[in-house]
PDB file of C-alpha atoms in Angstrom:
ATOM      1  CA  UNK A   1       3.375 -25.009  -7.890  1.00  0.00           C
ATOM      2  CA  UNK A   2       3.443 -21.599  -6.235  1.00  0.00           C
ATOM      3  CA  UNK A   3       0.821 -20.954  -3.550  1.00  0.00           C
ATOM      4  CA  UNK A   4      -0.563 -17.878  -1.837  1.00  0.00           C
ATOM      5  CA  UNK A   5       0.610 -17.045   1.655  1.00  0.00           C
ATOM      6  CA  UNK A   6      -1.370 -14.426   3.568  1.00  0.00           C
ATOM      7  CA  UNK A   7       0.663 -11.970   5.642  1.00  0.00           C
ATOM      8  CA  UNK A   8      -1.401 -10.291   8.347  1.00  0.00           C
ATOM      9  CA  UNK A   9       0.051  -7.002   9.520  1.00  0.00           C
ATOM     10  CA  UNK A  10      -2.242  -5.533  12.170  1.00  0.00           C
ATOM     11  CA  UNK A  11      -0.404  -2.224  12.507  1.00  0.00           C
ATOM     12  CA  UNK A  12      -1.939   1.251  12.493  1.00  0.00           C
ATOM     13  CA  UNK A  13       0.872   3.354  13.987  1.00  0.00           C
ATOM     14  CA  UNK A  14       1.568   5.153  10.704  1.00  0.00           C
ATOM     15  CA  UNK A  15      -1.991   6.505  10.507  1.00  0.00           C
ATOM     16  CA  UNK A  16      -3.546   9.603  12.004  1.00  0.00           C
ATOM     17  CA  UNK A  17      -6.561   7.814  13.455  1.00  0.00           C
ATOM     18  CA  UNK A  18      -6.666   4.527  15.304  1.00  0.00           C
ATOM     19  CA  UNK A  19      -8.534   1.477  14.083  1.00  0.00           C
ATOM     20  CA  UNK A  20      -6.936   0.223  10.867  1.00  0.00           C
ATOM     21  CA  UNK A  21      -5.153  -2.382  13.012  1.00  0.00           C
ATOM     22  CA  UNK A  22      -8.614  -3.998  13.246  1.00  0.00           C
ATOM     23  CA  UNK A  23      -8.965  -4.111   9.466  1.00  0.00           C
ATOM     24  CA  UNK A  24      -7.532  -7.616   9.095  1.00  0.00           C
ATOM     25  CA  UNK A  25     -10.030  -9.013  11.602  1.00  0.00           C
ATOM     26  CA  UNK A  26     -12.887  -7.050  10.021  1.00  0.00           C
ATOM     27  CA  UNK A  27     -12.087  -8.604   6.630  1.00  0.00           C
ATOM     28  CA  UNK A  28     -11.923 -12.072   8.209  1.00  0.00           C
ATOM     29  CA  UNK A  29     -15.292 -11.457   9.909  1.00  0.00           C
ATOM     30  CA  UNK A  30     -16.748 -10.443   6.543  1.00  0.00           C
ATOM     31  CA  UNK A  31     -15.641 -13.829   5.171  1.00  0.00           C
ATOM     32  CA  UNK A  32     -17.011 -15.728   8.181  1.00  0.00           C
ATOM     33  CA  UNK A  33     -20.369 -13.985   7.898  1.00  0.00           C
ATOM     34  CA  UNK A  34     -20.608 -15.183   4.301  1.00  0.00           C
ATOM     35  CA  UNK A  35     -19.737 -18.755   5.343  1.00  0.00           C
ATOM     36  CA  UNK A  36     -16.639 -18.370   3.203  1.00  0.00           C
ATOM     37  CA  UNK A  37     -13.620 -20.407   4.318  1.00  0.00           C
ATOM     38  CA  UNK A  38     -11.175 -18.106   2.487  1.00  0.00           C
ATOM     39  CA  UNK A  39      -8.870 -17.624   5.470  1.00  0.00           C
ATOM     40  CA  UNK A  40      -8.679 -21.354   6.137  1.00  0.00           C
ATOM     41  CA  UNK A  41      -7.525 -22.075   2.595  1.00  0.00           C
ATOM     42  CA  UNK A  42      -4.118 -20.451   2.799  1.00  0.00           C
ATOM     43  CA  UNK A  43      -1.062 -20.584   4.998  1.00  0.00           C
ATOM     44  CA  UNK A  44      -0.513 -17.330   6.873  1.00  0.00           C
ATOM     45  CA  UNK A  45       1.945 -15.330   8.944  1.00  0.00           C
ATOM     46  CA  UNK A  46       0.844 -13.004  11.737  1.00  0.00           C
ATOM     47  CA  UNK A  47       3.383 -10.215  12.158  1.00  0.00           C
ATOM     48  CA  UNK A  48       4.117  -8.896  15.626  1.00  0.00           C
ATOM     49  CA  UNK A  49       3.184  -5.204  15.966  1.00  0.00           C
ATOM     50  CA  UNK A  50       4.279  -2.060  17.796  1.00  0.00           C
ATOM     51  CA  UNK A  51       0.723  -0.827  18.354  1.00  0.00           C
ATOM     52  CA  UNK A  52       1.318  -0.146  22.052  1.00  0.00           C
ATOM     53  CA  UNK A  53       3.549   2.752  20.938  1.00  0.00           C
ATOM     54  CA  UNK A  54       0.438   4.883  20.413  1.00  0.00           C
ATOM     55  CA  UNK A  55       0.480   5.428  24.187  1.00  0.00           C
ATOM     56  CA  UNK A  56       3.927   7.030  24.060  1.00  0.00           C
ATOM     57  CA  UNK A  57       4.124  10.764  24.584  1.00  0.00           C
ATOM     58  CA  UNK A  58       4.583  12.333  21.148  1.00  0.00           C
ATOM     59  CA  UNK A  59       8.142  13.532  20.648  1.00  0.00           C
ATOM     60  CA  UNK A  60       8.032  14.335  16.960  1.00  0.00           C
ATOM     61  CA  UNK A  61       5.121  15.794  15.065  1.00  0.00           C
ATOM     62  CA  UNK A  62       6.738  15.502  11.616  1.00  0.00           C
ATOM     63  CA  UNK A  63       7.170  11.709  11.557  1.00  0.00           C
ATOM     64  CA  UNK A  64       5.034  10.262  14.320  1.00  0.00           C
ATOM     65  CA  UNK A  65       6.302   7.052  15.934  1.00  0.00           C
ATOM     66  CA  UNK A  66       8.977   6.781  13.250  1.00  0.00           C
ATOM     67  CA  UNK A  67      11.211   4.417  15.204  1.00  0.00           C
ATOM     68  CA  UNK A  68       8.287   2.016  15.682  1.00  0.00           C
ATOM     69  CA  UNK A  69       7.303   2.292  12.017  1.00  0.00           C
ATOM     70  CA  UNK A  70      10.920   1.413  11.189  1.00  0.00           C
ATOM     71  CA  UNK A  71      10.756  -1.744  13.329  1.00  0.00           C
ATOM     72  CA  UNK A  72       7.371  -2.673  11.862  1.00  0.00           C
ATOM     73  CA  UNK A  73       8.436  -2.165   8.246  1.00  0.00           C
ATOM     74  CA  UNK A  74      11.568  -4.226   8.936  1.00  0.00           C
ATOM     75  CA  UNK A  75       9.394  -7.110  10.143  1.00  0.00           C
ATOM     76  CA  UNK A  76       7.137  -6.807   7.102  1.00  0.00           C
ATOM     77  CA  UNK A  77      10.160  -6.701   4.793  1.00  0.00           C
ATOM     78  CA  UNK A  78      11.709  -9.798   6.355  1.00  0.00           C
ATOM     79  CA  UNK A  79       8.433 -11.721   6.141  1.00  0.00           C
ATOM     80  CA  UNK A  80       7.785 -10.753   2.521  1.00  0.00           C
ATOM     81  CA  UNK A  81      11.378 -11.586   1.551  1.00  0.00           C
ATOM     82  CA  UNK A  82      11.182 -15.002   3.235  1.00  0.00           C
ATOM     83  CA  UNK A  83       7.802 -15.721   1.633  1.00  0.00           C
ATOM     84  CA  UNK A  84       9.066 -14.928  -1.872  1.00  0.00           C
ATOM     85  CA  UNK A  85      12.258 -16.928  -1.352  1.00  0.00           C
ATOM     86  CA  UNK A  86      10.057 -19.842  -0.215  1.00  0.00           C
ATOM     87  CA  UNK A  87       8.395 -19.724  -3.656  1.00  0.00           C
ATOM     88  CA  UNK A  88       5.101 -18.424  -2.293  1.00  0.00           C
ATOM     89  CA  UNK A  89       3.033 -15.390  -3.300  1.00  0.00           C
ATOM     90  CA  UNK A  90       2.745 -12.870  -0.449  1.00  0.00           C
ATOM     91  CA  UNK A  91      -0.790 -11.531  -0.139  1.00  0.00           C
ATOM     92  CA  UNK A  92      -0.330  -8.805   2.462  1.00  0.00           C
ATOM     93  CA  UNK A  93      -3.276  -7.469   4.460  1.00  0.00           C
ATOM     94  CA  UNK A  94      -2.174  -4.475   6.485  1.00  0.00           C
ATOM     95  CA  UNK A  95      -3.561  -1.764   8.673  1.00  0.00           C
ATOM     96  CA  UNK A  96      -2.113   1.572   7.610  1.00  0.00           C
ATOM     97  CA  UNK A  97      -0.258   2.173   4.352  1.00  0.00           C
ATOM     98  CA  UNK A  98       3.190   2.815   5.847  1.00  0.00           C
ATOM     99  CA  UNK A  99       3.488  -0.973   5.598  1.00  0.00           C
ATOM    100  CA  UNK A 100       3.995  -0.645   1.840  1.00  0.00           C
ATOM    101  CA  UNK A 101       7.581   0.468   2.411  1.00  0.00           C
ATOM    102  CA  UNK A 102       8.235  -2.805   4.226  1.00  0.00           C
ATOM    103  CA  UNK A 103       6.517  -4.781   1.487  1.00  0.00           C
ATOM    104  CA  UNK A 104       8.443  -3.091  -1.338  1.00  0.00           C
ATOM    105  CA  UNK A 105      11.687  -3.519   0.619  1.00  0.00           C
ATOM    106  CA  UNK A 106      10.981  -7.229   1.075  1.00  0.00           C
ATOM    107  CA  UNK A 107      10.312  -7.698  -2.637  1.00  0.00           C
ATOM    108  CA  UNK A 108      13.573  -5.907  -3.430  1.00  0.00           C
ATOM    109  CA  UNK A 109      15.549  -7.889  -0.841  1.00  0.00           C
ATOM    110  CA  UNK A 110      14.334 -11.120  -2.453  1.00  0.00           C
ATOM    111  CA  UNK A 111      15.117  -9.781  -5.945  1.00  0.00           C
ATOM    112  CA  UNK A 112      18.006  -7.307  -5.564  1.00  0.00           C
ATOM    113  CA  UNK A 113      18.837  -7.227  -9.279  1.00  0.00           C
ATOM    114  CA  UNK A 114      15.255  -6.882 -10.488  1.00  0.00           C
ATOM    115  CA  UNK A 115      13.319  -3.736 -11.355  1.00  0.00           C
ATOM    116  CA  UNK A 116       9.999  -3.368  -9.554  1.00  0.00           C
ATOM    117  CA  UNK A 117       6.981  -1.623 -11.045  1.00  0.00           C
ATOM    118  CA  UNK A 118       4.423  -0.307  -8.556  1.00  0.00           C
ATOM    119  CA  UNK A 119       0.689  -0.078  -9.300  1.00  0.00           C
ATOM    120  CA  UNK A 120      -0.663   2.181  -6.558  1.00  0.00           C
ATOM    121  CA  UNK A 121      -4.473   2.137  -6.347  1.00  0.00           C
ATOM    122  CA  UNK A 122      -5.185   4.898  -3.855  1.00  0.00           C
ATOM    123  CA  UNK A 123      -6.784   8.299  -3.293  1.00  0.00           C
ATOM    124  CA  UNK A 124      -3.402   9.598  -2.093  1.00  0.00           C
ATOM    125  CA  UNK A 125       0.056   9.855  -3.638  1.00  0.00           C
ATOM    126  CA  UNK A 126       1.924   9.013  -0.378  1.00  0.00           C
ATOM    127  CA  UNK A 127       4.996  10.909  -1.586  1.00  0.00           C
ATOM    128  CA  UNK A 128       5.541  13.090   1.485  1.00  0.00           C
ATOM    129  CA  UNK A 129       8.685  12.981   3.601  1.00  0.00           C
ATOM    130  CA  UNK A 130       9.131  14.209   7.189  1.00  0.00           C
ATOM    131  CA  UNK A 131      10.379  17.445   5.596  1.00  0.00           C
ATOM    132  CA  UNK A 132       7.137  18.106   3.678  1.00  0.00           C
ATOM    133  CA  UNK A 133       4.366  16.286   5.561  1.00  0.00           C
ATOM    134  CA  UNK A 134       1.589  18.533   6.909  1.00  0.00           C
ATOM    135  CA  UNK A 135       0.384  15.782   9.264  1.00  0.00           C
ATOM    136  CA  UNK A 136       3.493  13.809  10.253  1.00  0.00           C
ATOM    137  CA  UNK A 137       1.610  10.566   9.620  1.00  0.00           C
ATOM    138  CA  UNK A 138       3.971   8.098   7.980  1.00  0.00           C
ATOM    139  CA  UNK A 139       1.218   6.350   5.996  1.00  0.00           C
ATOM    140  CA  UNK A 140       1.624   9.359   3.682  1.00  0.00           C
ATOM    141  CA  UNK A 141       5.342   8.695   3.157  1.00  0.00           C
ATOM    142  CA  UNK A 142       6.034   5.117   1.948  1.00  0.00           C
ATOM    143  CA  UNK A 143       6.706   5.955  -1.694  1.00  0.00           C
ATOM    144  CA  UNK A 144       8.999   8.864  -0.790  1.00  0.00           C
ATOM    145  CA  UNK A 145      11.081   6.433   1.259  1.00  0.00           C
ATOM    146  CA  UNK A 146      10.965   3.812  -1.497  1.00  0.00           C
ATOM    147  CA  UNK A 147      12.300   6.247  -4.134  1.00  0.00           C
ATOM    148  CA  UNK A 148      14.625   7.824  -1.516  1.00  0.00           C
ATOM    149  CA  UNK A 149      13.691  11.413  -2.360  1.00  0.00           C
ATOM    150  CA  UNK A 150      13.058  13.764   0.588  1.00  0.00           C
ATOM    151  CA  UNK A 151      11.814  16.574  -1.658  1.00  0.00           C
ATOM    152  CA  UNK A 152      13.747  19.159   0.365  1.00  0.00           C
ATOM    153  CA  UNK A 153      12.926  21.797  -2.266  1.00  0.00           C
ATOM    154  CA  UNK A 154       9.453  21.834  -0.713  1.00  0.00           C
ATOM    155  CA  UNK A 155      10.620  21.604   2.912  1.00  0.00           C
ATOM    156  CA  UNK A 156       8.238  23.083   5.513  1.00  0.00           C
ATOM    157  CA  UNK A 157       9.379  21.173   8.640  1.00  0.00           C
ATOM    158  CA  UNK A 158      12.555  21.350  10.724  1.00  0.00           C
ATOM    159  CA  UNK A 159      13.339  17.690  11.319  1.00  0.00           C
ATOM    160  CA  UNK A 160      15.257  16.514  14.393  1.00  0.00           C
ATOM    161  CA  UNK A 161      18.437  14.450  14.169  1.00  0.00           C
ATOM    162  CA  UNK A 162      16.654  11.463  15.678  1.00  0.00           C
ATOM    163  CA  UNK A 163      13.889  11.611  13.084  1.00  0.00           C
ATOM    164  CA  UNK A 164      16.397  12.026  10.282  1.00  0.00           C
ATOM    165  CA  UNK A 165      18.347   9.021  11.574  1.00  0.00           C
ATOM    166  CA  UNK A 166      15.302   6.743  11.497  1.00  0.00           C
ATOM    167  CA  UNK A 167      14.120   8.148   8.157  1.00  0.00           C
ATOM    168  CA  UNK A 168      17.492   7.256   6.625  1.00  0.00           C
ATOM    169  CA  UNK A 169      17.226   3.786   8.199  1.00  0.00           C
ATOM    170  CA  UNK A 170      13.725   3.361   6.756  1.00  0.00           C
ATOM    171  CA  UNK A 171      15.093   3.950   3.273  1.00  0.00           C
ATOM    172  CA  UNK A 172      17.706   1.228   3.787  1.00  0.00           C
ATOM    173  CA  UNK A 173      15.422  -1.572   4.946  1.00  0.00           C
ATOM    174  CA  UNK A 174      16.066  -4.660   2.833  1.00  0.00           C
ATOM    175  CA  UNK A 175      19.062  -3.165   1.035  1.00  0.00           C
ATOM    176  CA  UNK A 176      20.432   0.042  -0.396  1.00  0.00           C
ATOM    177  CA  UNK A 177      18.092   2.864  -1.356  1.00  0.00           C
ATOM    178  CA  UNK A 178      16.265   3.511  -3.603  1.00  0.00           C
ATOM    179  CA  UNK A 179      14.088   0.404  -3.900  1.00  0.00           C
ATOM    180  CA  UNK A 180      12.184   1.633  -6.950  1.00  0.00           C
ATOM    181  CA  UNK A 181      12.530   4.292  -9.615  1.00  0.00           C
ATOM    182  CA  UNK A 182       9.893   7.054  -9.513  1.00  0.00           C
ATOM    183  CA  UNK A 183       9.078   6.507 -13.184  1.00  0.00           C
ATOM    184  CA  UNK A 184       8.144   2.923 -12.286  1.00  0.00           C
ATOM    185  CA  UNK A 185       5.142   4.088 -10.231  1.00  0.00           C
ATOM    186  CA  UNK A 186       1.677   4.177 -11.792  1.00  0.00           C
ATOM    187  CA  UNK A 187      -1.207   5.704  -9.851  1.00  0.00           C
ATOM    188  CA  UNK A 188      -4.835   4.727 -10.205  1.00  0.00           C
ATOM    189  CA  UNK A 189      -7.429   6.969  -8.553  1.00  0.00           C
ATOM    190  CA  UNK A 190      -5.154   9.498  -6.792  1.00  0.00           C
ATOM    191  CA  UNK A 191      -7.243  12.624  -6.199  1.00  0.00           C
ATOM    192  CA  UNK A 192      -6.210  14.106  -2.833  1.00  0.00           C
ATOM    193  CA  UNK A 193      -2.692  15.544  -2.968  1.00  0.00           C
ATOM    194  CA  UNK A 194      -0.706  18.440  -1.539  1.00  0.00           C
ATOM    195  CA  UNK A 195       1.599  20.746  -3.474  1.00  0.00           C
ATOM    196  CA  UNK A 196       4.880  19.006  -2.505  1.00  0.00           C
ATOM    197  CA  UNK A 197       3.516  15.716  -3.859  1.00  0.00           C
ATOM    198  CA  UNK A 198       2.181  17.372  -7.000  1.00  0.00           C
ATOM    199  CA  UNK A 199       5.648  18.788  -7.678  1.00  0.00           C
ATOM    200  CA  UNK A 200       7.191  15.319  -7.338  1.00  0.00           C
ATOM    201  CA  UNK A 201       4.580  13.803  -9.665  1.00  0.00           C
ATOM    202  CA  UNK A 202       5.332  16.503 -12.233  1.00  0.00           C
ATOM    203  CA  UNK A 203       9.106  16.311 -11.734  1.00  0.00           C
ATOM    204  CA  UNK A 204       9.226  12.577 -12.397  1.00  0.00           C
ATOM    205  CA  UNK A 205       6.343  12.376 -14.870  1.00  0.00           C
ATOM    206  CA  UNK A 206       4.479   9.850 -12.729  1.00  0.00           C
ATOM    207  CA  UNK A 207       1.278   8.843 -14.508  1.00  0.00           C
ATOM    208  CA  UNK A 208      -1.942   9.123 -12.523  1.00  0.00           C
ATOM    209  CA  UNK A 209      -4.990   7.490 -14.052  1.00  0.00           C
ATOM    210  CA  UNK A 210      -7.693   9.522 -12.352  1.00  0.00           C
ATOM    211  CA  UNK A 211     -11.192   8.104 -12.029  1.00  0.00           C
ATOM    212  CA  UNK A 212     -12.701  10.351 -14.693  1.00  0.00           C
ATOM    213  CA  UNK A 213      -9.932   9.480 -17.179  1.00  0.00           C
ATOM    214  CA  UNK A 214     -10.393   5.760 -16.606  1.00  0.00           C
ATOM    215  CA  UNK A 215     -14.126   6.067 -17.189  1.00  0.00           C
ATOM    216  CA  UNK A 216     -13.780   8.364 -20.203  1.00  0.00           C
ATOM    217  CA  UNK A 217     -10.995   6.523 -22.037  1.00  0.00           C
ATOM    218  CA  UNK A 218     -11.970   3.039 -20.890  1.00  0.00           C
ATOM    219  CA  UNK A 219     -10.532   0.963 -18.082  1.00  0.00           C
ATOM    220  CA  UNK A 220      -8.939  -1.674 -20.290  1.00  0.00           C
ATOM    221  CA  UNK A 221      -7.259   1.012 -22.419  1.00  0.00           C
ATOM    222  CA  UNK A 222      -5.755   2.658 -19.329  1.00  0.00           C
ATOM    223  CA  UNK A 223      -4.597  -0.635 -17.808  1.00  0.00           C
ATOM    224  CA  UNK A 224      -2.955  -1.702 -21.086  1.00  0.00           C
ATOM    225  CA  UNK A 225      -1.228   1.671 -21.316  1.00  0.00           C
ATOM    226  CA  UNK A 226      -0.014   1.362 -17.707  1.00  0.00           C
ATOM    227  CA  UNK A 227       1.437  -2.082 -18.408  1.00  0.00           C
ATOM    228  CA  UNK A 228       3.224  -0.688 -21.453  1.00  0.00           C
ATOM    229  CA  UNK A 229       4.653   2.184 -19.389  1.00  0.00           C
ATOM    230  CA  UNK A 230       6.090  -0.396 -16.985  1.00  0.00           C
ATOM    231  CA  UNK A 231       7.377  -2.702 -19.712  1.00  0.00           C
ATOM    232  CA  UNK A 232      10.989  -2.316 -18.551  1.00  0.00           C
ATOM    233  CA  UNK A 233      10.096  -3.658 -15.093  1.00  0.00           C
ATOM    234  CA  UNK A 234      10.801  -7.289 -14.259  1.00  0.00           C
ATOM    235  CA  UNK A 235       8.017  -7.611 -11.704  1.00  0.00           C
ATOM    236  CA  UNK A 236       4.994  -5.756 -10.334  1.00  0.00           C
ATOM    237  CA  UNK A 237       3.686  -4.974  -6.867  1.00  0.00           C
ATOM    238  CA  UNK A 238       0.023  -3.959  -6.560  1.00  0.00           C
ATOM    239  CA  UNK A 239      -0.969  -1.857  -3.555  1.00  0.00           C
ATOM    240  CA  UNK A 240      -4.719  -1.449  -3.036  1.00  0.00           C
ATOM    241  CA  UNK A 241      -5.759   1.185  -0.512  1.00  0.00           C
ATOM    242  CA  UNK A 242      -9.510   0.933   0.060  1.00  0.00           C
ATOM    243  CA  UNK A 243      -9.778   4.742   0.087  1.00  0.00           C
ATOM    244  CA  UNK A 244      -9.296   4.525  -3.699  1.00  0.00           C
ATOM    245  CA  UNK A 245     -12.985   3.621  -3.671  1.00  0.00           C
ATOM    246  CA  UNK A 246     -15.737   6.200  -3.421  1.00  0.00           C
ATOM    247  CA  UNK A 247     -16.526   6.793   0.257  1.00  0.00           C
ATOM    248  CA  UNK A 248     -20.076   7.994  -0.483  1.00  0.00           C
ATOM    249  CA  UNK A 249     -20.818   4.950  -2.594  1.00  0.00           C
ATOM    250  CA  UNK A 250     -19.059   2.329  -0.443  1.00  0.00           C
ATOM    251  CA  UNK A 251     -18.281   3.466   3.113  1.00  0.00           C
ATOM    252  CA  UNK A 252     -16.327   5.905   5.263  1.00  0.00           C
ATOM    253  CA  UNK A 253     -14.601   2.949   6.954  1.00  0.00           C
ATOM    254  CA  UNK A 254     -11.070   4.090   6.166  1.00  0.00           C
ATOM    255  CA  UNK A 255      -8.686   6.587   7.766  1.00  0.00           C
ATOM    256  CA  UNK A 256      -8.789   9.246   5.048  1.00  0.00           C
ATOM    257  CA  UNK A 257     -11.946   8.815   2.938  1.00  0.00           C
ATOM    258  CA  UNK A 258     -12.245  10.752  -0.329  1.00  0.00           C
ATOM    259  CA  UNK A 259     -15.319  11.121  -2.545  1.00  0.00           C
ATOM    260  CA  UNK A 260     -15.537  10.469  -6.280  1.00  0.00           C
ATOM    261  CA  UNK A 261     -13.500   7.274  -6.296  1.00  0.00           C
ATOM    262  CA  UNK A 262     -13.766   3.899  -7.999  1.00  0.00           C
ATOM    263  CA  UNK A 263     -16.362   1.261  -7.245  1.00  0.00           C
ATOM    264  CA  UNK A 264     -15.201  -2.212  -6.268  1.00  0.00           C
ATOM    265  CA  UNK A 265     -15.850  -3.639  -9.747  1.00  0.00           C
ATOM    266  CA  UNK A 266     -13.464  -1.148 -11.324  1.00  0.00           C
ATOM    267  CA  UNK A 267     -10.785  -2.029  -8.758  1.00  0.00           C
ATOM    268  CA  UNK A 268     -11.298  -5.736  -9.475  1.00  0.00           C
ATOM    269  CA  UNK A 269     -10.961  -5.114 -13.209  1.00  0.00           C
ATOM    270  CA  UNK A 270      -7.783  -3.030 -12.770  1.00  0.00           C
ATOM    271  CA  UNK A 271      -6.134  -5.689 -10.605  1.00  0.00           C
ATOM    272  CA  UNK A 272      -7.161  -8.551 -12.902  1.00  0.00           C
ATOM    273  CA  UNK A 273      -5.838  -6.586 -15.877  1.00  0.00           C
ATOM    274  CA  UNK A 274      -2.433  -6.285 -14.219  1.00  0.00           C
ATOM    275  CA  UNK A 275      -2.383  -9.908 -13.053  1.00  0.00           C
ATOM    276  CA  UNK A 276      -2.599 -11.293 -16.587  1.00  0.00           C
ATOM    277  CA  UNK A 277       0.933 -10.007 -17.253  1.00  0.00           C
ATOM    278  CA  UNK A 278       2.137 -12.783 -14.914  1.00  0.00           C
ATOM    279  CA  UNK A 279       4.618 -10.238 -13.523  1.00  0.00           C
ATOM    280  CA  UNK A 280       2.791  -9.585 -10.231  1.00  0.00           C
ATOM    281  CA  UNK A 281       4.829 -10.959  -7.319  1.00  0.00           C
ATOM    282  CA  UNK A 282       2.904  -9.426  -4.407  1.00  0.00           C
ATOM    283  CA  UNK A 283      -0.424  -7.756  -3.666  1.00  0.00           C
ATOM    284  CA  UNK A 284      -1.327  -5.698  -0.613  1.00  0.00           C
ATOM    285  CA  UNK A 285      -4.669  -4.493   0.783  1.00  0.00           C
ATOM    286  CA  UNK A 286      -4.628  -1.657   3.325  1.00  0.00           C
ATOM    287  CA  UNK A 287      -6.521   0.937   5.357  1.00  0.00           C
ATOM    288  CA  UNK A 288      -9.792  -0.793   6.244  1.00  0.00           C
ATOM    289  CA  UNK A 289     -10.862   0.911   9.491  1.00  0.00           C
ATOM    290  CA  UNK A 290     -14.043  -0.630  10.962  1.00  0.00           C
ATOM    291  CA  UNK A 291     -14.156   1.939  13.791  1.00  0.00           C
ATOM    292  CA  UNK A 292     -14.961   4.646  11.242  1.00  0.00           C
ATOM    293  CA  UNK A 293     -17.510   2.616   9.276  1.00  0.00           C
ATOM    294  CA  UNK A 294     -20.970   4.136   9.413  1.00  0.00           C
ATOM    295  CA  UNK A 295     -22.487   1.156   7.577  1.00  0.00           C
ATOM    296  CA  UNK A 296     -21.597  -1.665   9.961  1.00  0.00           C
ATOM    297  CA  UNK A 297     -18.728  -3.633   8.396  1.00  0.00           C
ATOM    298  CA  UNK A 298     -19.333  -2.434   4.836  1.00  0.00           C
ATOM    299  CA  UNK A 299     -15.768  -1.405   3.935  1.00  0.00           C
ATOM    300  CA  UNK A 300     -14.313  -4.710   5.092  1.00  0.00           C
ATOM    301  CA  UNK A 301     -17.061  -6.598   3.264  1.00  0.00           C
ATOM    302  CA  UNK A 302     -16.240  -4.704   0.078  1.00  0.00           C
ATOM    303  CA  UNK A 303     -12.494  -5.250   0.519  1.00  0.00           C
ATOM    304  CA  UNK A 304     -13.177  -8.962   0.967  1.00  0.00           C
ATOM    305  CA  UNK A 305     -15.351  -8.975  -2.158  1.00  0.00           C
ATOM    306  CA  UNK A 306     -12.377  -7.600  -4.090  1.00  0.00           C
ATOM    307  CA  UNK A 307      -9.997 -10.076  -2.463  1.00  0.00           C
ATOM    308  CA  UNK A 308     -12.212 -13.109  -3.002  1.00  0.00           C
ATOM    309  CA  UNK A 309     -12.952 -12.183  -6.614  1.00  0.00           C
ATOM    310  CA  UNK A 310      -9.335 -11.596  -7.661  1.00  0.00           C
ATOM    311  CA  UNK A 311      -7.865 -14.633  -5.886  1.00  0.00           C
ATOM    312  CA  UNK A 312      -8.603 -17.143  -8.691  1.00  0.00           C
ATOM    313  CA  UNK A 313      -6.809 -14.743 -11.072  1.00  0.00           C
ATOM    314  CA  UNK A 314      -3.841 -14.580  -8.681  1.00  0.00           C
ATOM    315  CA  UNK A 315      -3.638 -18.383  -8.536  1.00  0.00           C
ATOM    316  CA  UNK A 316      -3.989 -18.689 -12.306  1.00  0.00           C
ATOM    317  CA  UNK A 317      -1.301 -16.110 -13.076  1.00  0.00           C
ATOM    318  CA  UNK A 318       1.412 -16.970 -10.536  1.00  0.00           C
ATOM    319  CA  UNK A 319       1.836 -20.438 -11.995  1.00  0.00           C
TER     320      UNK A 319
END
């Protein structure tokens, strides 16, 4: 019988603001405060981090701390690969979203011949490369690395050889690039994008179920359609960025909050709807930042509510 294994990745070096490295602990504290023994129920791995690299003098503004993100994503990839090969379900709780590249790479390394569908529940498309990024924060780049498309048609940055070297290495973590096909990405809730990302979404026909569409057409209809669009995929990875939720309704406790998002019940319903396919091999929760939370520990409490509510569905559908 397959069991859940929690992978704790307390890294925030891919983000623009510090504090998402504390997200794992904030979620655990939310559980403790509810007298919930959730984090005692499952085996876990604690991944070593490169968080001290934030003190380095910045050498590259177009892909900040890229060499350290490379090392971190490699660790995540190795841990996810080992977990899957050990017949366990990796439930990854990360700081910033650059980790997703490591997670996807680990899934691919464990299943090199399989086709991975990605359900990306997020306010952001995360399709920038060092060549197009306006911020240089790598948490906006994991999907570009996963599909191995630099989008040089929209280039605005002159990238150094060192950055290019590590960017190419990032794409090769866990095996040859690309890890996923762009048409195998489905967005839920993306509503804060820049022109280079919009061009990629249009170029590849990536479907984005925006909040208003989900509410107008019906959540179950959209989830069923998404599953159908990914019917050629052998397995699914769900990535849940808490900024997919409405910051005014929930909390600003995330690095890049965006208004007019989902509530936690909609996120729960989306994830449960995907889980019933029995194709989900990994789920990741990212970007809780308690330092930015103006409501105490509200974002972590909400993230834990999602996690705790979907876990029985994970257990039911991985066996």
